[in-house]
Coordinates of C-alpha atoms in Angstrom, one line a residue:
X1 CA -25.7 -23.4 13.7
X2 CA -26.5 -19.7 11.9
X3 CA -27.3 -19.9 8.2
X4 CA -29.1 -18.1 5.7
X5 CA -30.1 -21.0 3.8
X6 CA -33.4 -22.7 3.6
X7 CA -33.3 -26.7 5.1
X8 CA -34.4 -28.1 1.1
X9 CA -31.4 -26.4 0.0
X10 CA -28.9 -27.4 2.5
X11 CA -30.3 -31.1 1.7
X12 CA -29.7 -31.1 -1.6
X13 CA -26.3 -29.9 -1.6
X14 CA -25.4 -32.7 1.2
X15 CA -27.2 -35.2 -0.3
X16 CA -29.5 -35.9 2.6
X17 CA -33.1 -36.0 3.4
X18 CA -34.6 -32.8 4.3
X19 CA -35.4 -35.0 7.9
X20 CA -32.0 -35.7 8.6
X21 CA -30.6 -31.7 8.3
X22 CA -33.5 -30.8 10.0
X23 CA -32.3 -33.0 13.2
X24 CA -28.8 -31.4 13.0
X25 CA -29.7 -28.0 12.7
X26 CA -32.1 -28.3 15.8
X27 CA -29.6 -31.2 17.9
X28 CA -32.4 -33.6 18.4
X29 CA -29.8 -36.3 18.2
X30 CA -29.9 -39.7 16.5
X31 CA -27.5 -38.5 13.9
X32 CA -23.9 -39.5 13.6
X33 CA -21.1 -37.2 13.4
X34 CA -20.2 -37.3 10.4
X35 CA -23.7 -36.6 9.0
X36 CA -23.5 -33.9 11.1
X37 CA -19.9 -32.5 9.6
X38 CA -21.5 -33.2 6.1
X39 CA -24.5 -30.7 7.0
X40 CA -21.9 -28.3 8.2
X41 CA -19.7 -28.7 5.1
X42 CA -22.8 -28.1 2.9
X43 CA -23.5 -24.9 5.1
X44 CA -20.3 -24.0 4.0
X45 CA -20.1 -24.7 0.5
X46 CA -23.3 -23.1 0.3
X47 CA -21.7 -19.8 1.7
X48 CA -19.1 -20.0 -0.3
X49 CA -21.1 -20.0 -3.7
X50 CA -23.5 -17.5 -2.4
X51 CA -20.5 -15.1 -2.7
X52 CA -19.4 -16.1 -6.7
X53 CA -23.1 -15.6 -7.4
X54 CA -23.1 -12.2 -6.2
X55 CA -19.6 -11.5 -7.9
X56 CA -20.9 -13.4 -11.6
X57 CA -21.5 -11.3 -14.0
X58 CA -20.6 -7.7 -11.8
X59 CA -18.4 -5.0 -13.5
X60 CA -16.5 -2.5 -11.2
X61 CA -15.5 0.7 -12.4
X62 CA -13.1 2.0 -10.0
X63 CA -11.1 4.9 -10.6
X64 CA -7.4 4.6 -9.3
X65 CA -6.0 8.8 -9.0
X66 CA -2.7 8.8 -7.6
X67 CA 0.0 11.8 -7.0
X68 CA 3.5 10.5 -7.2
X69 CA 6.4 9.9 -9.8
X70 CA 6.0 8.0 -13.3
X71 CA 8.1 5.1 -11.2
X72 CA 5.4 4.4 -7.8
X73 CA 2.3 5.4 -10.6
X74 CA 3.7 2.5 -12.9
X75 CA 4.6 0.4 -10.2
X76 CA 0.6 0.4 -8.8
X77 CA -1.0 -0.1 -12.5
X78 CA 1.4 -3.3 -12.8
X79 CA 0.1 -4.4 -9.5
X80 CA -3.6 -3.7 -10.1
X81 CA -3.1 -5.7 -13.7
X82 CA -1.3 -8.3 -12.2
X83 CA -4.0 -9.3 -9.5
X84 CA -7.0 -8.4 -11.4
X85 CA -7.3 -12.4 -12.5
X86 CA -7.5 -13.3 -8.7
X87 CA -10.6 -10.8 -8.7
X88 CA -12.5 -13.2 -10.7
X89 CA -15.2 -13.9 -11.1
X90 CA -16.1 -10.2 -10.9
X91 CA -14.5 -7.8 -13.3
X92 CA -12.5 -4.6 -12.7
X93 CA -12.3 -1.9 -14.5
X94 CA -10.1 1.3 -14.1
X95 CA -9.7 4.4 -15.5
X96 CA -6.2 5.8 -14.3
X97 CA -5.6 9.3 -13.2
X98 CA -1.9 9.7 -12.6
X99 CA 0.3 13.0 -12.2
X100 CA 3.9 13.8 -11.0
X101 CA 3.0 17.0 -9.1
X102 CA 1.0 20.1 -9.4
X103 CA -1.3 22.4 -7.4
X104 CA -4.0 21.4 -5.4
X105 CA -7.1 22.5 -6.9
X106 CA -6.3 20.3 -10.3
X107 CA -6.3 17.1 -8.1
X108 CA -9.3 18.4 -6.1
X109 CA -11.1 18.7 -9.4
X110 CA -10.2 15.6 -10.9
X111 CA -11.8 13.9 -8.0
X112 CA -15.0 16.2 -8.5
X113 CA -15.1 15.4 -11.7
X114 CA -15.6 11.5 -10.9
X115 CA -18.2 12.5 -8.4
X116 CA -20.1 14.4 -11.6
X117 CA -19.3 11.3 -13.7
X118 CA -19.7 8.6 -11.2
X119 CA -17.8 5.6 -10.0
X120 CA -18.1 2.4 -7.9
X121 CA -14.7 3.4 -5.7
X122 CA -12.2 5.9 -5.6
X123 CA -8.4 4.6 -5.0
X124 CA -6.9 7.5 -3.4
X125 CA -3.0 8.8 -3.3
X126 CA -2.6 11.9 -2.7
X127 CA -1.5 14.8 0.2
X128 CA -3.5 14.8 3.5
X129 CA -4.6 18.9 2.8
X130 CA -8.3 20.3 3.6
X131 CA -9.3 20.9 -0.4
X132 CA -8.3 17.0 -1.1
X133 CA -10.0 15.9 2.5
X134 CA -13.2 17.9 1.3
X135 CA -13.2 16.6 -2.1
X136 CA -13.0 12.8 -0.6
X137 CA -16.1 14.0 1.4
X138 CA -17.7 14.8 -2.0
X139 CA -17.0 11.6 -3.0
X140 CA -18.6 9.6 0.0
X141 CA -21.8 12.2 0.3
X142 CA -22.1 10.9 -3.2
X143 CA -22.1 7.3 -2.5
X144 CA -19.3 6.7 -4.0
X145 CA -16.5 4.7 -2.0
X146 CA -13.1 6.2 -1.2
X147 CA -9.7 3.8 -0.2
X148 CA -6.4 5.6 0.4
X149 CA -3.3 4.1 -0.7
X150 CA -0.2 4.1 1.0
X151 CA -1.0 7.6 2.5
X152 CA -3.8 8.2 4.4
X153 CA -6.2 10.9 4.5
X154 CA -7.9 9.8 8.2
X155 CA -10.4 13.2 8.3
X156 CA -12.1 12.5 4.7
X157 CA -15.1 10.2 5.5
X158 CA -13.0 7.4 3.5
X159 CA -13.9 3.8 3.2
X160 CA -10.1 2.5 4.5
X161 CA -6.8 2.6 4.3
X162 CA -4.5 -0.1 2.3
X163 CA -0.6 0.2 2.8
X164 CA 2.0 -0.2 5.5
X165 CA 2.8 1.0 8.9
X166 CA 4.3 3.9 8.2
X167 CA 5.4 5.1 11.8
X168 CA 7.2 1.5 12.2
X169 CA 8.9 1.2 9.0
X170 CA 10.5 4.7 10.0
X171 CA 11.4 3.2 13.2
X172 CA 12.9 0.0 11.5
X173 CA 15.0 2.7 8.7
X174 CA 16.5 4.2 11.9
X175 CA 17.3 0.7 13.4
X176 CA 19.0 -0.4 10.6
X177 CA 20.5 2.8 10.3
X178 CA 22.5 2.9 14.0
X179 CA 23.5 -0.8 13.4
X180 CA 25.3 -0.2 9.9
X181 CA 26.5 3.1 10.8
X182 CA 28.2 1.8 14.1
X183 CA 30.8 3.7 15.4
X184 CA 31.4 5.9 12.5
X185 CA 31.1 9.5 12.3
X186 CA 28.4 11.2 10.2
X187 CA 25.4 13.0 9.9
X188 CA 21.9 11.5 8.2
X189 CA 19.6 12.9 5.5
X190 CA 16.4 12.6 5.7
X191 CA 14.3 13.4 2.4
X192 CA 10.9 13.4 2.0
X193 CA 9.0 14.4 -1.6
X194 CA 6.2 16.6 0.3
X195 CA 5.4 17.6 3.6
X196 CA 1.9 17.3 2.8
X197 CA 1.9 13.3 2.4
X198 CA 1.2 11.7 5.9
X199 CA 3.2 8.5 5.2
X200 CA 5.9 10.4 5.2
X201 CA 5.2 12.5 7.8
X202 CA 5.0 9.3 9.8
X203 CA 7.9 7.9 8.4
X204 CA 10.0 10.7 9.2
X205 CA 8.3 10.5 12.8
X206 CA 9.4 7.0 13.3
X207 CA 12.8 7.9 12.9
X208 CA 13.5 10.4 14.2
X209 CA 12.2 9.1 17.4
X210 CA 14.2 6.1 17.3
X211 CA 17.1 7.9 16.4
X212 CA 17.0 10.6 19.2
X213 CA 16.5 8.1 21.9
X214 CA 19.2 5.5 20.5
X215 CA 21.5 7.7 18.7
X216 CA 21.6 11.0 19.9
X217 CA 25.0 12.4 19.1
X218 CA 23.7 11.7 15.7
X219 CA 22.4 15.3 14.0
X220 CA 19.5 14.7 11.2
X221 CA 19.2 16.9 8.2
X222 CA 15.9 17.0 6.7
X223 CA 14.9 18.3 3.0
X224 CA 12.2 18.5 1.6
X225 CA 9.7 19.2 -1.1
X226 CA 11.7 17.8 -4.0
X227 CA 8.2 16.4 -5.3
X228 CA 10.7 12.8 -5.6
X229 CA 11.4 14.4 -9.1
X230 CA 15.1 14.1 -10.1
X231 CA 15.8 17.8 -11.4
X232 CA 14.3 19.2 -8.2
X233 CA 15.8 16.4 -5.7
X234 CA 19.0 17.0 -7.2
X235 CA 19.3 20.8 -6.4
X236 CA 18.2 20.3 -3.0
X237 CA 20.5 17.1 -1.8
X238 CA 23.8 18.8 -3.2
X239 CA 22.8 22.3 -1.5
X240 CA 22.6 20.4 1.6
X241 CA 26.0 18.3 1.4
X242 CA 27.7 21.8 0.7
X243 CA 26.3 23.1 3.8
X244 CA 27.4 20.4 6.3
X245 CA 30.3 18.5 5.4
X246 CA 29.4 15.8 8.0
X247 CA 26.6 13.6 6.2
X248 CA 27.5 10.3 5.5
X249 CA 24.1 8.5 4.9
X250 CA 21.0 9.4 4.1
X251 CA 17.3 7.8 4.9
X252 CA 15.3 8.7 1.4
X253 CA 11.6 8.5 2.9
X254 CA 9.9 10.3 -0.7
X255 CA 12.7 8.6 -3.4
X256 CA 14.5 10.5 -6.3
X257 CA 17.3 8.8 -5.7
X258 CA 19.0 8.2 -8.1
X259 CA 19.5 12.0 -8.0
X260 CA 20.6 11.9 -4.4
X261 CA 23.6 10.0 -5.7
X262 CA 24.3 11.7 -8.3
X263 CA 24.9 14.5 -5.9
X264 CA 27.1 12.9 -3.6
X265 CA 29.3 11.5 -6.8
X266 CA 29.6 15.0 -8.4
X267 CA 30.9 16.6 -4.8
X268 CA 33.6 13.4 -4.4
X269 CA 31.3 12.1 -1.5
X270 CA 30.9 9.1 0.2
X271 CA 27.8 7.7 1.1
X272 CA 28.5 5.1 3.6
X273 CA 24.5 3.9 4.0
X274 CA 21.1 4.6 2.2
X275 CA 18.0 3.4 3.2
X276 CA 14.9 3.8 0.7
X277 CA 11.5 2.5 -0.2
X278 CA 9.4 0.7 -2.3
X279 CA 10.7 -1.4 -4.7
X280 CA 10.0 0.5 -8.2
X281 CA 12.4 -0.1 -11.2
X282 CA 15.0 2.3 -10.1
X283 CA 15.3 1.4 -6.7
X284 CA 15.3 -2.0 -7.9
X285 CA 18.4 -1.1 -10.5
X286 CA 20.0 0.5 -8.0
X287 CA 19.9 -2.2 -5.2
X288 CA 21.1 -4.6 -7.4
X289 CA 23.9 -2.2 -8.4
X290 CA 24.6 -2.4 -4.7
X291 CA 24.3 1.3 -4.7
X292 CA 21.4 1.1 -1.8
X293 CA 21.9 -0.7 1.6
X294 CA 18.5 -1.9 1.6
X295 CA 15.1 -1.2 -0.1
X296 CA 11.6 -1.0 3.0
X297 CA 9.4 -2.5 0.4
X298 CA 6.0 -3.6 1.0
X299 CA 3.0 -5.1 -1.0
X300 CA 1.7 -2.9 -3.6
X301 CA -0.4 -6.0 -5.1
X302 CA -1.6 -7.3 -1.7
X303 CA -2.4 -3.7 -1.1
X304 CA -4.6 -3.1 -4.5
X305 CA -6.2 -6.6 -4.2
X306 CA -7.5 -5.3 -0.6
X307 CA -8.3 -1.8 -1.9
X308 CA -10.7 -4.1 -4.4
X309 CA -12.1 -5.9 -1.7
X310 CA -12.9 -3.2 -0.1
X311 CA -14.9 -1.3 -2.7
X312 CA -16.5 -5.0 -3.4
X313 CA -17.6 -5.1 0.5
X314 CA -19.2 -1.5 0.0
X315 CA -21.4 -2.8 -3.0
X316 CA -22.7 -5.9 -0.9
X317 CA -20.6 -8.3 -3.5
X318 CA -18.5 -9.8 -0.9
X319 CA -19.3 -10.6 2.7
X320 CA -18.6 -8.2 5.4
X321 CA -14.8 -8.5 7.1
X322 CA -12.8 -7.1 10.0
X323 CA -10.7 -4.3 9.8
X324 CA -7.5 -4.1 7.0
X325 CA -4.9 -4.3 9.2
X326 CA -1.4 -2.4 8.1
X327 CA 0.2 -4.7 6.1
X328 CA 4.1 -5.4 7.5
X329 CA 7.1 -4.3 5.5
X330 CA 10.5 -6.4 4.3
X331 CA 14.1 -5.4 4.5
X332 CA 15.6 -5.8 0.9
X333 CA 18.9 -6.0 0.0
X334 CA 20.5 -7.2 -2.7
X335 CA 20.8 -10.7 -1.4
X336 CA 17.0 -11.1 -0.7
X337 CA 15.8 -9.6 -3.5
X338 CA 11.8 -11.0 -4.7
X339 CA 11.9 -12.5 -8.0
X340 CA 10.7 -10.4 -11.3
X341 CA 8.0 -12.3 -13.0
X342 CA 9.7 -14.9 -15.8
X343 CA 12.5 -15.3 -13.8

């Protein structure tokens, strides 16, 4: 029975002589069983409040720097807030670092500039390119502890990864895709907001694959690089519904759609199915509108309460753990729909 703890202690806490533990722990026998389950109870108790002492009284600073639209950036704030109680009895603190777009080298010094300043974790979105991927090597040379978020960035020396499957939840998109389409004519869209951000990437991987080896009369027409921005996505959706006349659904892997519809209303178009992610305020709007098919949403508080633990685990505050694993993704629709807090 491996334990840490000293026999005195594990006596006290079981309320038994130090004798009596003493025969458990070694099985000389002459104890009944369930003196023996209280020793391992107290074991376990003991474990368990070895881990609040190490979290009483510790403040994390963890700096949360995320590329994306306002929508996904407010979206992982709420979730950080909303599971910072369960965090207790430690305290986290953040300092947010949030932009829409821009050029590499103002993202790469942002992240050098928490390596100047300091920081007990880095929680990381942002494209999978080598000035980012040094910069997160920065970070780690400097002891500081670097999660990604949704996207990975596998070659930077990072702690982990927190988010979905990305590769499945494309596969799933073209699944559900074939089976609402049916028989129907049409071409797809496929948008992404960068080709720079892996989860897309694999996104766009997983469906296509699915879709060549289960639909392949069906022809895919990918944009990209409309940053998930509306004014940009906009341009970009209607140029490629002028070109081919044939799309009749689209599979929005990077967002902006609210834009993508816009476009197909101002051109008299139908869209007969549109698959999106995440579950931010407009997609949510829009689903309920019944203006999306479906919504791949997954757990962004379940993903920042892991991305927590993590940088908790690399500071010796919470015991050591297995692997995150890739947390699975729901199929949204309208009728399914989780409920907004106060309702």
């Amino acid at each position: 029975m491996g334990h840490p703890f000293p026999i005195r202690e594990i006596a006290r806490q079981a309320g038994l002589s130090e004798a009596t533990v003493d025969r458990v722990l070694n099985g000389r026998g002459g104890v009944r069983e369930n003196t023996a389950q209280e020793v391992r109870r107290a074991i376990a108790d003991l474990d368990r409040q070895r881990t609040q002492v190490r979290l009483v009284g510790r403040t994390f600073m963890v700096d949360i720097v995320v590329q994306a639209p306002e929508r996904f950036s407010t979206a992982v704030r709420a979730a950080l807030e909303a599971e910072l109680p369960s965090l207790h009895p430690a305290v986290v603190r953040s300092r947010f670092h949030f932009r829409e777009t821009g050029p590499a080298a103002e993202l790469v010094g942002t992240l050098d500039r928490i390596a100047r300043r300091g920081s007990q974790g880095v929680i990381l979105k942002a494209p999978d390119v080598p000035e980012v991927t040094a910069a997160v090597g920065r970070l780690t040379a400097a002891g500081i502890p670097v999660v990604t978020l949704v996207t990975d960035l596998p070659a930077g020396g990072r702690l982990g990864y927190v988010g979905s499957d990305n590769r499945a939840a494309g596969a799933t998109a073209a699944y559900l895709m074939g089976q609402w389409l049916g028989d129907r004519p049409g071409n797809v869209l496929t948008s992404l907001s960068s080709g720079f951000f892996r989860n897309e990437e694999e996104r766009e991987m997983g469906f296509r694959s699915v879709m060549r080896a289960r639909h392949p009369e069906r022809t895919l027409v990918e944009i990209a690089e409309g940053q998930g921005l509306d004014a940009t996505q906009y341009d970009l959706v209607r140029a490629a519904l002028e070109r081919d006349p044939e799309i009749r659904a689209v599979y929005s892997i990077g967002g902006g759609n609210n834009a993508t519809l816009r476009a197909f209303a101002d051109l008299g178009r139908d869209c007969a199915v549109f698959i999106a992610h995440d579950l931010d305020h407009e997609n949510t709007r829009l689903l309920r509108e019944h203006r999306l098919s479906a919504v791949l949403h997954h757990d962004l508080r379940h993903d920042m309460r892991e991305a927590c633990h993590l940088v908790m685990r690399a500071h010796g505050a919470l015991p050591p753990a297995g692997p995150v694993l890739p947390y699975a993704i729901q199929v949204v629709t309208p009728y399914n729909m989780p409920a907004r807090p106060g309702e």
